[in-house]
mmCIF file of C-alpha atoms in Angstrom:
data_model
loop_
_atom_site.group_PDB
_atom_site.id
_atom_site.type_symbol
_atom_site.label_atom_id
_atom_site.label_comp_id
_atom_site.label_asym_id
_atom_site.label_seq_id
_atom_site.Cartn_x
_atom_site.Cartn_y
_atom_site.Cartn_z
ATOM 1 C CA UNK A 1 0.042 0.003 0.309
ATOM 2 C CA UNK A 2 1.458 3.160 -0.973
ATOM 3 C CA UNK A 3 0.211 6.931 0.790
ATOM 4 C CA UNK A 4 1.114 10.105 -0.373
ATOM 5 C CA UNK A 5 0.306 12.669 1.820
ATOM 6 C CA UNK A 6 0.461 15.998 0.735
ATOM 7 C CA UNK A 7 -1.734 19.433 0.983
ATOM 8 C CA UNK A 8 -4.044 20.227 -1.560
ATOM 9 C CA UNK A 9 -2.744 23.554 -1.691
ATOM 10 C CA UNK A 10 -0.395 24.035 1.503
ATOM 11 C CA UNK A 11 1.386 27.408 1.588
ATOM 12 C CA UNK A 12 4.223 25.333 2.542
ATOM 13 C CA UNK A 13 4.847 23.596 -0.319
ATOM 14 C CA UNK A 14 4.462 26.281 -2.400
ATOM 15 C CA UNK A 15 7.249 27.870 -0.465
ATOM 16 C CA UNK A 16 10.210 29.117 -2.033
ATOM 17 C CA UNK A 17 13.766 27.263 -1.713
ATOM 18 C CA UNK A 18 14.190 23.872 -0.346
ATOM 19 C CA UNK A 19 11.056 22.097 0.154
ATOM 20 C CA UNK A 20 11.382 18.191 2.041
ATOM 21 C CA UNK A 21 9.376 15.705 1.003
ATOM 22 C CA UNK A 22 8.957 13.013 3.148
ATOM 23 C CA UNK A 23 7.496 9.423 2.178
ATOM 24 C CA UNK A 24 7.080 6.174 4.341
ATOM 25 C CA UNK A 25 8.276 3.218 2.974
ATOM 26 C CA UNK A 26 6.796 -0.015 4.605
ATOM 27 C CA UNK A 27 4.823 -0.692 7.439
ATOM 28 C CA UNK A 28 6.953 -2.385 9.553
ATOM 29 C CA UNK A 29 6.468 -1.424 12.544
ATOM 30 C CA UNK A 30 5.092 -4.423 15.301
ATOM 31 C CA UNK A 31 2.359 -2.176 16.116
ATOM 32 C CA UNK A 32 0.876 -1.771 12.194
ATOM 33 C CA UNK A 33 -2.203 -4.355 11.986
ATOM 34 C CA UNK A 34 -1.362 -7.673 9.709
ATOM 35 C CA UNK A 35 -3.555 -6.190 7.143
ATOM 36 C CA UNK A 36 -1.686 -2.687 6.846
ATOM 37 C CA UNK A 37 1.430 -4.261 6.578
ATOM 38 C CA UNK A 38 2.357 -4.183 2.851
ATOM 39 C CA UNK A 39 4.233 -1.660 1.119
ATOM 40 C CA UNK A 40 3.488 1.594 1.392
ATOM 41 C CA UNK A 41 4.325 5.402 0.702
ATOM 42 C CA UNK A 42 3.297 8.391 2.622
ATOM 43 C CA UNK A 43 4.260 11.431 0.897
ATOM 44 C CA UNK A 44 3.951 14.942 2.974
ATOM 45 C CA UNK A 45 4.355 17.944 1.329
ATOM 46 C CA UNK A 46 6.225 20.113 4.031
ATOM 47 C CA UNK A 47 6.955 24.131 4.461
ATOM 48 C CA UNK A 48 10.565 25.465 4.677
ATOM 49 C CA UNK A 49 9.173 26.627 8.506
ATOM 50 C CA UNK A 50 7.390 23.446 9.690
ATOM 51 C CA UNK A 51 4.770 24.713 12.619
ATOM 52 C CA UNK A 52 3.273 23.204 15.328
ATOM 53 C CA UNK A 53 0.143 22.033 13.783
ATOM 54 C CA UNK A 54 2.903 19.449 11.307
ATOM 55 C CA UNK A 55 3.730 17.883 14.278
ATOM 56 C CA UNK A 56 0.053 16.745 14.748
ATOM 57 C CA UNK A 57 0.032 15.922 11.298
ATOM 58 C CA UNK A 58 3.545 13.677 11.399
ATOM 59 C CA UNK A 59 1.988 11.655 14.937
ATOM 60 C CA UNK A 60 -0.632 11.038 13.271
ATOM 61 C CA UNK A 61 1.703 9.222 10.345
ATOM 62 C CA UNK A 62 3.817 7.311 13.389
ATOM 63 C CA UNK A 63 0.715 6.374 15.324
ATOM 64 C CA UNK A 64 0.867 6.036 18.827
ATOM 65 C CA UNK A 65 3.249 5.970 20.938
ATOM 66 C CA UNK A 66 6.055 9.179 19.758
ATOM 67 C CA UNK A 67 5.319 12.033 20.235
ATOM 68 C CA UNK A 68 8.262 14.767 18.636
ATOM 69 C CA UNK A 69 8.724 18.600 19.201
ATOM 70 C CA UNK A 70 8.879 20.573 16.197
ATOM 71 C CA UNK A 71 10.034 23.681 16.347
ATOM 72 C CA UNK A 72 10.482 26.567 13.139
ATOM 73 C CA UNK A 73 13.376 25.416 11.477
ATOM 74 C CA UNK A 74 14.087 23.205 8.559
ATOM 75 C CA UNK A 75 17.074 21.075 10.588
ATOM 76 C CA UNK A 76 13.753 19.382 11.955
ATOM 77 C CA UNK A 77 12.919 17.344 9.695
ATOM 78 C CA UNK A 78 16.618 15.730 9.945
ATOM 79 C CA UNK A 79 15.216 14.710 13.582
ATOM 80 C CA UNK A 80 11.465 13.895 12.500
ATOM 81 C CA UNK A 81 13.644 11.134 10.269
ATOM 82 C CA UNK A 82 14.968 9.773 13.303
ATOM 83 C CA UNK A 83 12.260 9.356 14.769
ATOM 84 C CA UNK A 84 10.073 7.630 12.353
ATOM 85 C CA UNK A 85 12.807 5.218 11.147
ATOM 86 C CA UNK A 86 12.705 4.448 14.930
ATOM 87 C CA UNK A 87 9.294 3.084 14.835
ATOM 88 C CA UNK A 88 10.610 1.478 10.979
ATOM 89 C CA UNK A 89 9.362 4.302 8.885
ATOM 90 C CA UNK A 90 11.431 4.710 6.127
ATOM 91 C CA UNK A 91 12.050 7.887 5.237
ATOM 92 C CA UNK A 92 13.492 10.246 1.719
ATOM 93 C CA UNK A 93 14.380 13.563 2.250
ATOM 94 C CA UNK A 94 14.446 15.810 -0.599
ATOM 95 C CA UNK A 95 13.629 19.651 -2.205
ATOM 96 C CA UNK A 96 14.595 21.706 -5.142
ATOM 97 C CA UNK A 97 17.354 24.474 -5.552
ATOM 98 C CA UNK A 98 14.910 27.343 -7.591
ATOM 99 C CA UNK A 99 14.777 30.553 -6.442
ATOM 100 C CA UNK A 100 11.031 30.452 -7.379
ATOM 101 C CA UNK A 101 8.682 28.571 -5.271
ATOM 102 C CA UNK A 102 7.836 25.360 -7.493
ATOM 103 C CA UNK A 103 4.124 25.162 -6.335
ATOM 104 C CA UNK A 104 1.864 22.903 -4.608
ATOM 105 C CA UNK A 105 1.413 20.139 -7.645
ATOM 106 C CA UNK A 106 5.677 20.336 -8.525
ATOM 107 C CA UNK A 107 5.740 19.534 -4.834
ATOM 108 C CA UNK A 108 2.852 16.346 -4.991
ATOM 109 C CA UNK A 109 4.243 15.073 -8.119
ATOM 110 C CA UNK A 110 8.262 15.095 -6.767
ATOM 111 C CA UNK A 111 7.080 12.702 -3.585
ATOM 112 C CA UNK A 112 5.249 10.384 -6.336
ATOM 113 C CA UNK A 113 8.189 9.945 -8.477
ATOM 114 C CA UNK A 114 10.704 9.699 -5.682
ATOM 115 C CA UNK A 115 8.322 6.973 -3.439
ATOM 116 C CA UNK A 116 7.499 3.646 -5.009
ATOM 117 C CA UNK A 117 4.163 1.981 -3.408
ATOM 118 C CA UNK A 118 1.107 0.687 -4.996
ATOM 119 C CA UNK A 119 -0.670 3.416 -3.362
ATOM 120 C CA UNK A 120 -1.075 6.979 -2.504
ATOM 121 C CA UNK A 121 -2.833 9.015 -0.129
ATOM 122 C CA UNK A 122 -2.721 12.817 0.439
ATOM 123 C CA UNK A 123 -1.961 14.710 3.843
ATOM 124 C CA UNK A 124 -2.286 17.924 4.516
ATOM 125 C CA UNK A 125 0.544 19.320 6.634
ATOM 126 C CA UNK A 126 -1.702 20.916 8.825
ATOM 127 C CA UNK A 127 -4.313 17.718 9.210
ATOM 128 C CA UNK A 128 -4.432 14.625 11.129
ATOM 129 C CA UNK A 129 -5.270 11.197 10.317
ATOM 130 C CA UNK A 130 -6.768 9.035 12.690
ATOM 131 C CA UNK A 131 -5.178 5.442 13.497
ATOM 132 C CA UNK A 132 -7.527 3.462 10.470
ATOM 133 C CA UNK A 133 -7.415 5.416 7.848
ATOM 134 C CA UNK A 134 -4.585 4.210 5.883
ATOM 135 C CA UNK A 135 -5.665 0.070 6.348
ATOM 136 C CA UNK A 136 -9.834 0.975 6.033
ATOM 137 C CA UNK A 137 -8.780 3.128 2.190
ATOM 138 C CA UNK A 138 -6.174 0.554 1.157
ATOM 139 C CA UNK A 139 -9.327 -2.110 1.754
ATOM 140 C CA UNK A 140 -11.630 0.244 -0.397
ATOM 141 C CA UNK A 141 -9.039 0.649 -3.199
ATOM 142 C CA UNK A 142 -8.456 -2.613 -3.860
ATOM 143 C CA UNK A 143 -12.549 -2.683 -4.198
ATOM 144 C CA UNK A 144 -12.349 0.216 -6.529
ATOM 145 C CA UNK A 145 -9.253 0.021 -7.756
ATOM 146 C CA UNK A 146 -10.024 3.176 -10.587
ATOM 147 C CA UNK A 147 -11.464 5.383 -7.568
ATOM 148 C CA UNK A 148 -10.588 8.021 -5.608
ATOM 149 C CA UNK A 149 -10.886 7.313 -1.947
ATOM 150 C CA UNK A 150 -11.958 9.286 0.053
ATOM 151 C CA UNK A 151 -13.504 9.656 3.741
ATOM 152 C CA UNK A 152 -15.596 11.680 6.029
ATOM 153 C CA UNK A 153 -14.319 14.690 8.274
ATOM 154 C CA UNK A 154 -14.207 16.890 11.395
ATOM 155 C CA UNK A 155 -13.442 20.532 11.151
ATOM 156 C CA UNK A 156 -11.228 22.000 13.262
ATOM 157 C CA UNK A 157 -12.036 24.611 14.616
ATOM 158 C CA UNK A 158 -15.889 22.179 14.165
ATOM 159 C CA UNK A 159 -17.680 25.767 13.828
ATOM 160 C CA UNK A 160 -15.956 26.394 10.776
ATOM 161 C CA UNK A 161 -17.169 25.737 6.732
ATOM 162 C CA UNK A 162 -20.027 23.969 8.424
ATOM 163 C CA UNK A 163 -21.793 24.185 5.196
ATOM 164 C CA UNK A 164 -19.728 23.259 3.272
ATOM 165 C CA UNK A 165 -18.294 20.287 5.712
ATOM 166 C CA UNK A 166 -21.527 19.006 5.651
ATOM 167 C CA UNK A 167 -21.906 18.956 1.829
ATOM 168 C CA UNK A 168 -18.235 16.838 2.321
ATOM 169 C CA UNK A 169 -19.820 14.337 4.582
ATOM 170 C CA UNK A 170 -23.206 13.803 3.777
ATOM 171 C CA UNK A 171 -23.293 13.078 0.235
ATOM 172 C CA UNK A 172 -25.107 9.929 -0.949
ATOM 173 C CA UNK A 173 -22.871 7.346 -3.229
ATOM 174 C CA UNK A 174 -24.264 8.044 -6.791
ATOM 175 C CA UNK A 175 -23.904 12.854 -5.584
ATOM 176 C CA UNK A 176 -20.036 12.068 -5.665
ATOM 177 C CA UNK A 177 -20.317 11.754 -9.163
ATOM 178 C CA UNK A 178 -23.415 13.812 -9.916
ATOM 179 C CA UNK A 179 -22.437 16.919 -7.729
ATOM 180 C CA UNK A 180 -19.072 17.393 -9.681
ATOM 181 C CA UNK A 181 -20.220 20.936 -11.175
ATOM 182 C CA UNK A 182 -20.273 22.681 -7.871
ATOM 183 C CA UNK A 183 -18.264 25.324 -6.387
ATOM 184 C CA UNK A 184 -17.082 23.168 -3.725
ATOM 185 C CA UNK A 185 -15.263 21.733 -5.782
ATOM 186 C CA UNK A 186 -14.473 17.776 -5.517
ATOM 187 C CA UNK A 187 -16.748 15.473 -3.789
ATOM 188 C CA UNK A 188 -14.016 14.232 -1.556
ATOM 189 C CA UNK A 189 -11.590 16.673 -0.335
ATOM 190 C CA UNK A 190 -8.500 16.197 -1.715
ATOM 191 C CA UNK A 191 -6.672 16.006 1.812
ATOM 192 C CA UNK A 192 -8.132 12.673 2.505
ATOM 193 C CA UNK A 193 -7.607 10.969 -1.142
ATOM 194 C CA UNK A 194 -6.300 7.784 -1.715
ATOM 195 C CA UNK A 195 -5.905 5.877 -5.176
ATOM 196 C CA UNK A 196 -3.171 3.430 -6.892
ATOM 197 C CA UNK A 197 -0.180 4.789 -8.244
ATOM 198 C CA UNK A 198 -1.322 2.807 -11.705
ATOM 199 C CA UNK A 199 -4.995 4.930 -11.777
ATOM 200 C CA UNK A 200 -2.749 8.257 -10.846
ATOM 201 C CA UNK A 201 -0.332 7.803 -13.415
ATOM 202 C CA UNK A 202 -2.957 6.918 -15.658
ATOM 203 C CA UNK A 203 -4.630 9.631 -15.078
ATOM 204 C CA UNK A 204 -1.313 12.076 -15.941
ATOM 205 C CA UNK A 205 0.266 14.474 -12.731
ATOM 206 C CA UNK A 206 -0.690 17.383 -10.975
ATOM 207 C CA UNK A 207 -0.858 20.658 -13.069
ATOM 208 C CA UNK A 208 2.984 22.268 -11.453
ATOM 209 C CA UNK A 209 1.574 25.839 -12.857
ATOM 210 C CA UNK A 210 2.226 26.920 -9.410
ATOM 211 C CA UNK A 211 0.387 29.837 -6.979
ATOM 212 C CA UNK A 212 -3.045 30.715 -8.568
ATOM 213 C CA UNK A 213 -3.579 27.053 -10.178
ATOM 214 C CA UNK A 214 -6.463 24.958 -8.555
ATOM 215 C CA UNK A 215 -3.985 21.374 -8.954
ATOM 216 C CA UNK A 216 -6.473 19.227 -7.453
ATOM 217 C CA UNK A 217 -9.319 20.684 -9.128
ATOM 218 C CA UNK A 218 -7.967 19.721 -12.667
ATOM 219 C CA UNK A 219 -6.333 16.350 -11.459
ATOM 220 C CA UNK A 220 -10.096 16.071 -10.127
ATOM 221 C CA UNK A 221 -11.749 16.420 -13.166
ATOM 222 C CA UNK A 222 -8.997 15.001 -15.896
ATOM 223 C CA UNK A 223 -9.784 11.613 -13.259
ATOM 224 C CA UNK A 224 -13.560 11.965 -13.753
ATOM 225 C CA UNK A 225 -12.823 12.751 -18.372
ATOM 226 C CA UNK A 226 -11.022 8.958 -18.139
ATOM 227 C CA UNK A 227 -13.511 6.998 -16.607
ATOM 228 C CA UNK A 228 -12.627 7.244 -13.277
ATOM 229 C CA UNK A 229 -14.856 6.811 -9.473
ATOM 230 C CA UNK A 230 -14.981 8.456 -6.766
ATOM 231 C CA UNK A 231 -15.764 6.331 -3.235
ATOM 232 C CA UNK A 232 -15.993 7.373 0.266
ATOM 233 C CA UNK A 233 -15.236 5.871 3.182
ATOM 234 C CA UNK A 234 -17.915 6.500 5.365
ATOM 235 C CA UNK A 235 -15.830 7.354 8.738
ATOM 236 C CA UNK A 236 -14.329 10.687 9.934
ATOM 237 C CA UNK A 237 -10.509 9.310 9.201
ATOM 238 C CA UNK A 238 -9.175 12.525 8.963
ATOM 239 C CA UNK A 239 -9.342 16.291 11.229
ATOM 240 C CA UNK A 240 -9.165 18.893 8.947
ATOM 241 C CA UNK A 241 -8.283 21.944 9.726
ATOM 242 C CA UNK A 242 -9.248 25.375 8.319
ATOM 243 C CA UNK A 243 -6.936 28.744 8.804
ATOM 244 C CA UNK A 244 -7.056 31.592 6.452
ATOM 245 C CA UNK A 245 -3.743 31.455 5.575
ATOM 246 C CA UNK A 246 -4.423 28.331 3.618
ATOM 247 C CA UNK A 247 -3.196 28.221 -0.262
ATOM 248 C CA UNK A 248 -6.176 27.623 -1.587
ATOM 249 C CA UNK A 249 -7.599 31.203 -0.940
ATOM 250 C CA UNK A 250 -4.899 32.466 -3.285
ATOM 251 C CA UNK A 251 -7.068 31.072 -5.912
ATOM 252 C CA UNK A 252 -9.137 33.512 -7.751
ATOM 253 C CA UNK A 253 -12.516 32.639 -8.131
ATOM 254 C CA UNK A 254 -12.712 33.445 -11.923
ATOM 255 C CA UNK A 255 -10.258 31.047 -12.216
ATOM 256 C CA UNK A 256 -11.854 28.385 -10.873
ATOM 257 C CA UNK A 257 -15.080 29.640 -12.083
ATOM 258 C CA UNK A 258 -14.012 29.187 -15.661
ATOM 259 C CA UNK A 259 -12.696 25.953 -15.145
ATOM 260 C CA UNK A 260 -15.712 24.838 -13.529
ATOM 261 C CA UNK A 261 -17.461 26.392 -16.559
ATOM 262 C CA UNK A 262 -16.039 24.712 -19.238
ATOM 263 C CA UNK A 263 -16.366 21.139 -17.492
ATOM 264 C CA UNK A 264 -19.717 21.406 -17.217
ATOM 265 C CA UNK A 265 -19.603 21.928 -21.258
ATOM 266 C CA UNK A 266 -17.692 19.158 -21.367
ATOM 267 C CA UNK A 267 -19.243 16.717 -19.324
ATOM 268 C CA UNK A 268 -22.906 17.742 -19.485
ATOM 269 C CA UNK A 269 -24.138 20.782 -21.674
ATOM 270 C CA UNK A 270 -22.764 18.747 -24.770
ATOM 271 C CA UNK A 271 -25.144 15.922 -24.303
ATOM 272 C CA UNK A 272 -27.972 18.212 -24.542
ATOM 273 C CA UNK A 273 -29.773 19.924 -27.210
ATOM 274 C CA UNK A 274 -31.640 22.676 -24.879
ATOM 275 C CA UNK A 275 -31.544 23.139 -21.275
ATOM 276 C CA UNK A 276 -32.880 25.456 -18.589
ATOM 277 C CA UNK A 277 -30.979 27.171 -16.100
ATOM 278 C CA UNK A 278 -32.862 27.712 -12.560
ATOM 279 C CA UNK A 279 -32.185 30.959 -11.140
ATOM 280 C CA UNK A 280 -33.215 34.059 -13.210
ATOM 281 C CA UNK A 281 -30.775 35.981 -11.259
ATOM 282 C CA UNK A 282 -26.789 37.209 -10.527
ATOM 283 C CA UNK A 283 -25.718 33.484 -10.963
ATOM 284 C CA UNK A 284 -27.973 32.401 -13.038
ATOM 285 C CA UNK A 285 -26.888 35.418 -15.752
ATOM 286 C CA UNK A 286 -23.012 34.710 -14.913
ATOM 287 C CA UNK A 287 -23.546 31.249 -16.011
ATOM 288 C CA UNK A 288 -26.080 32.310 -19.340
ATOM 289 C CA UNK A 289 -22.825 34.981 -20.363
ATOM 290 C CA UNK A 290 -19.750 32.239 -19.753
ATOM 291 C CA UNK A 291 -21.193 29.574 -21.766
ATOM 292 C CA UNK A 292 -19.804 29.181 -25.470
ATOM 293 C CA UNK A 293 -22.319 31.103 -28.029
ATOM 294 C CA UNK A 294 -23.417 26.927 -28.994
ATOM 295 C CA UNK A 295 -24.340 26.370 -25.590
ATOM 296 C CA UNK A 296 -26.165 29.909 -25.351
ATOM 297 C CA UNK A 297 -28.442 28.999 -28.217
ATOM 298 C CA UNK A 298 -29.205 25.653 -26.135
ATOM 299 C CA UNK A 299 -30.828 27.759 -23.022
ATOM 300 C CA UNK A 300 -34.335 27.554 -23.489
ATOM 301 C CA UNK A 301 -35.229 29.537 -20.814
ATOM 302 C CA UNK A 302 -34.759 31.032 -16.902
ATOM 303 C CA UNK A 303 -36.634 29.172 -14.278
ATOM 304 C CA UNK A 304 -37.629 30.764 -10.643
ATOM 305 C CA UNK A 305 -39.541 31.302 -7.838
ATOM 306 C CA UNK A 306 -39.564 34.979 -7.767
ATOM 307 C CA UNK A 307 -42.344 36.330 -8.650
ATOM 308 C CA UNK A 308 -40.873 39.967 -9.640
ATOM 309 C CA UNK A 309 -38.136 38.155 -12.102
ATOM 310 C CA UNK A 310 -40.722 36.214 -13.752
ATOM 311 C CA UNK A 311 -42.880 39.190 -14.398
ATOM 312 C CA UNK A 312 -40.147 40.427 -16.403
ATOM 313 C CA UNK A 313 -41.314 37.693 -18.834
ATOM 314 C CA UNK A 314 -37.235 37.349 -20.364
ATOM 315 C CA UNK A 315 -33.576 38.230 -19.604
ATOM 316 C CA UNK A 316 -31.928 40.023 -22.686
ATOM 317 C CA UNK A 317 -28.382 39.536 -23.024
ATOM 318 C CA UNK A 318 -26.923 43.084 -23.415
ATOM 319 C CA UNK A 319 -23.583 42.354 -24.044
ATOM 320 C CA UNK A 320 -24.283 39.968 -27.219
ATOM 321 C CA UNK A 321 -23.186 41.390 -30.851
ATOM 322 C CA UNK A 322 -25.926 39.730 -32.325
ATOM 323 C CA UNK A 323 -29.092 41.982 -33.933
ATOM 324 C CA UNK A 324 -31.991 41.327 -32.466
ATOM 325 C CA UNK A 325 -29.947 40.871 -28.843
ATOM 326 C CA UNK A 326 -31.182 37.762 -27.551
ATOM 327 C CA UNK A 327 -33.816 36.864 -25.338
ATOM 328 C CA UNK A 328 -34.552 34.205 -23.136
ATOM 329 C CA UNK A 329 -37.440 33.376 -21.051
ATOM 330 C CA UNK A 330 -38.313 33.295 -17.621
ATOM 331 C CA UNK A 331 -40.617 31.252 -15.748
ATOM 332 C CA UNK A 332 -41.704 29.727 -12.805
ATOM 333 C CA UNK A 333 -39.722 26.178 -12.124
ATOM 334 C CA UNK A 334 -43.155 24.422 -12.281
ATOM 335 C CA UNK A 335 -43.658 25.592 -15.772
ATOM 336 C CA UNK A 336 -40.121 24.847 -16.709
ATOM 337 C CA UNK A 337 -38.961 22.528 -19.123
ATOM 338 C CA UNK A 338 -35.876 20.179 -17.617
ATOM 339 C CA UNK A 339 -32.838 19.507 -18.033
ATOM 340 C CA UNK A 340 -31.654 21.885 -15.548
ATOM 341 C CA UNK A 341 -28.776 23.370 -14.412
ATOM 342 C CA UNK A 342 -29.464 24.559 -11.277
ATOM 343 C CA UNK A 343 -27.380 27.630 -9.422
ATOM 344 C CA UNK A 344 -29.026 27.612 -6.027
ATOM 345 C CA UNK A 345 -27.029 27.080 -3.569
ATOM 346 C CA UNK A 346 -27.775 23.787 -1.536
ATOM 347 C CA UNK A 347 -28.788 23.940 2.250
ATOM 348 C CA UNK A 348 -29.525 27.715 2.315
ATOM 349 C CA UNK A 349 -33.081 28.132 1.863
ATOM 350 C CA UNK A 350 -33.938 26.130 4.806
ATOM 351 C CA UNK A 351 -35.265 23.154 2.977
ATOM 352 C CA UNK A 352 -37.673 25.207 0.515
ATOM 353 C CA UNK A 353 -35.428 24.845 -2.293
ATOM 354 C CA UNK A 354 -35.094 21.611 -1.818
ATOM 355 C CA UNK A 355 -38.026 20.837 -1.286
ATOM 356 C CA UNK A 356 -39.478 22.493 -4.577
ATOM 357 C CA UNK A 357 -36.848 20.295 -6.428
ATOM 358 C CA UNK A 358 -38.712 17.076 -5.163
ATOM 359 C CA UNK A 359 -42.046 17.687 -6.116
ATOM 360 C CA UNK A 360 -40.653 17.669 -9.560
ATOM 361 C CA UNK A 361 -39.513 14.018 -9.249
ATOM 362 C CA UNK A 362 -36.817 14.313 -11.649
ATOM 363 C CA UNK A 363 -33.628 12.191 -11.033
ATOM 364 C CA UNK A 364 -30.162 13.725 -10.833
ATOM 365 C CA UNK A 365 -27.673 13.578 -13.259
ATOM 366 C CA UNK A 366 -30.358 13.090 -15.968
ATOM 367 C CA UNK A 367 -32.885 15.725 -14.965
ATOM 368 C CA UNK A 368 -30.443 18.481 -13.893
ATOM 369 C CA UNK A 369 -26.996 19.005 -12.513
ATOM 370 C CA UNK A 370 -26.021 21.482 -9.334
ATOM 371 C CA UNK A 371 -23.824 23.820 -10.950
ATOM 372 C CA UNK A 372 -23.959 26.479 -7.596
#
C-alpha cells in the first residue's frame, strides 16, 4: 500500500527554497495491524518553516507511542527522520534549488516520483489522520481500483465552514459523481484522497503552474474525464483544519469559475440539445454569459420562484453582438422544461429550494445538475 500525504494547496509546499518531502517506505512497525503491513508510501510536502500543526500531522502518521517536538527550522526534518525510522518508517528527504517557488503541484509530483509504493495517500501538513485511515482506505481501494477514495472529516475549528463540511460528509454515493460541478469542488476533498499509483499515472501528474492554480480540481476533473470513480469511506478518518492563510485562498474565484464552466460544457451540456437555467438572478445570468455561443443557444429559458423576476418575462443579453439581442424567457420553475442546470446554492433556504426540486420528481445527473 502506498500513501502520498500531500496538501491540497498547502502554502508550505508552494514556498521557495528547499521544500522537503517525507516518504514512508514500509509499514514495518510491530504495532501496525497485519492487514496494513504492506508496501506503503506516505509523501508529505512540508513548509520551509514547519509550524506546530505539522507535529500533529506527523504524529498521526506514526500512530501512538511517539511524540515529536517541532520547531520553526528546516533542520527539524532531520530529527523527524530519526524518529520515524525508529518505528520502521523509511524516510527520504528532498527539495529543489530553484530561487522561485515551484508550487504545490510540483511538490506532489516529486513526492510521487521519488516514492515506490503501490498506493498513494494524500495528507495536508495541517491535518491529522485517524489511526485506521490507511487500512480502511486501502481496503476500499482494492475494491475500487479506478477510484479516488475519500473519507468523512471532522473540521477544526468545529464551527468553520459548516455548510461545506455537511456537504463533504453527507453526499449520497451517487452524488459523488453527479455533484462534481458545484463550487465546492471535488466531492471528496484532496487531503482525504487515496488511490493506486497505477491509476494516478493513468490520469497524469498534477498541474505545476504554481500559485493560483487549482491543481487538485484540475486533477479531479481529468480523473473524471478518464472514467474514474469516486468512493467515500463513511467514517471520520481525518481532522481537517481551517485557517485563512491556506493556499487555497490564493486561487482566484474567476479562475475556478472558468474551469468549472468548461468542465460543465464538456461533461454535461454537449449531450443536451436544450436546457433551462434554474435561477434568473445574478448567478444564473453569469452562467449564461460564460457559456460558449453554441451552448448559449441551447438555453431555452431561465426559471425561478421570485415573482418579480418572472414578471419581467425575459432576460435580454445586452453584451451580445447579435442583432436583435437574444431574449431568454423567464418562467416559474413549475412551468419550465428539464433538463436543468441549477444555480441555487444548496442548504441555504431552510429546505425550501430542496422541497421545490423534490416536487418535480426528477433524477439527479439525468434531469438536472447542480452548479452553484
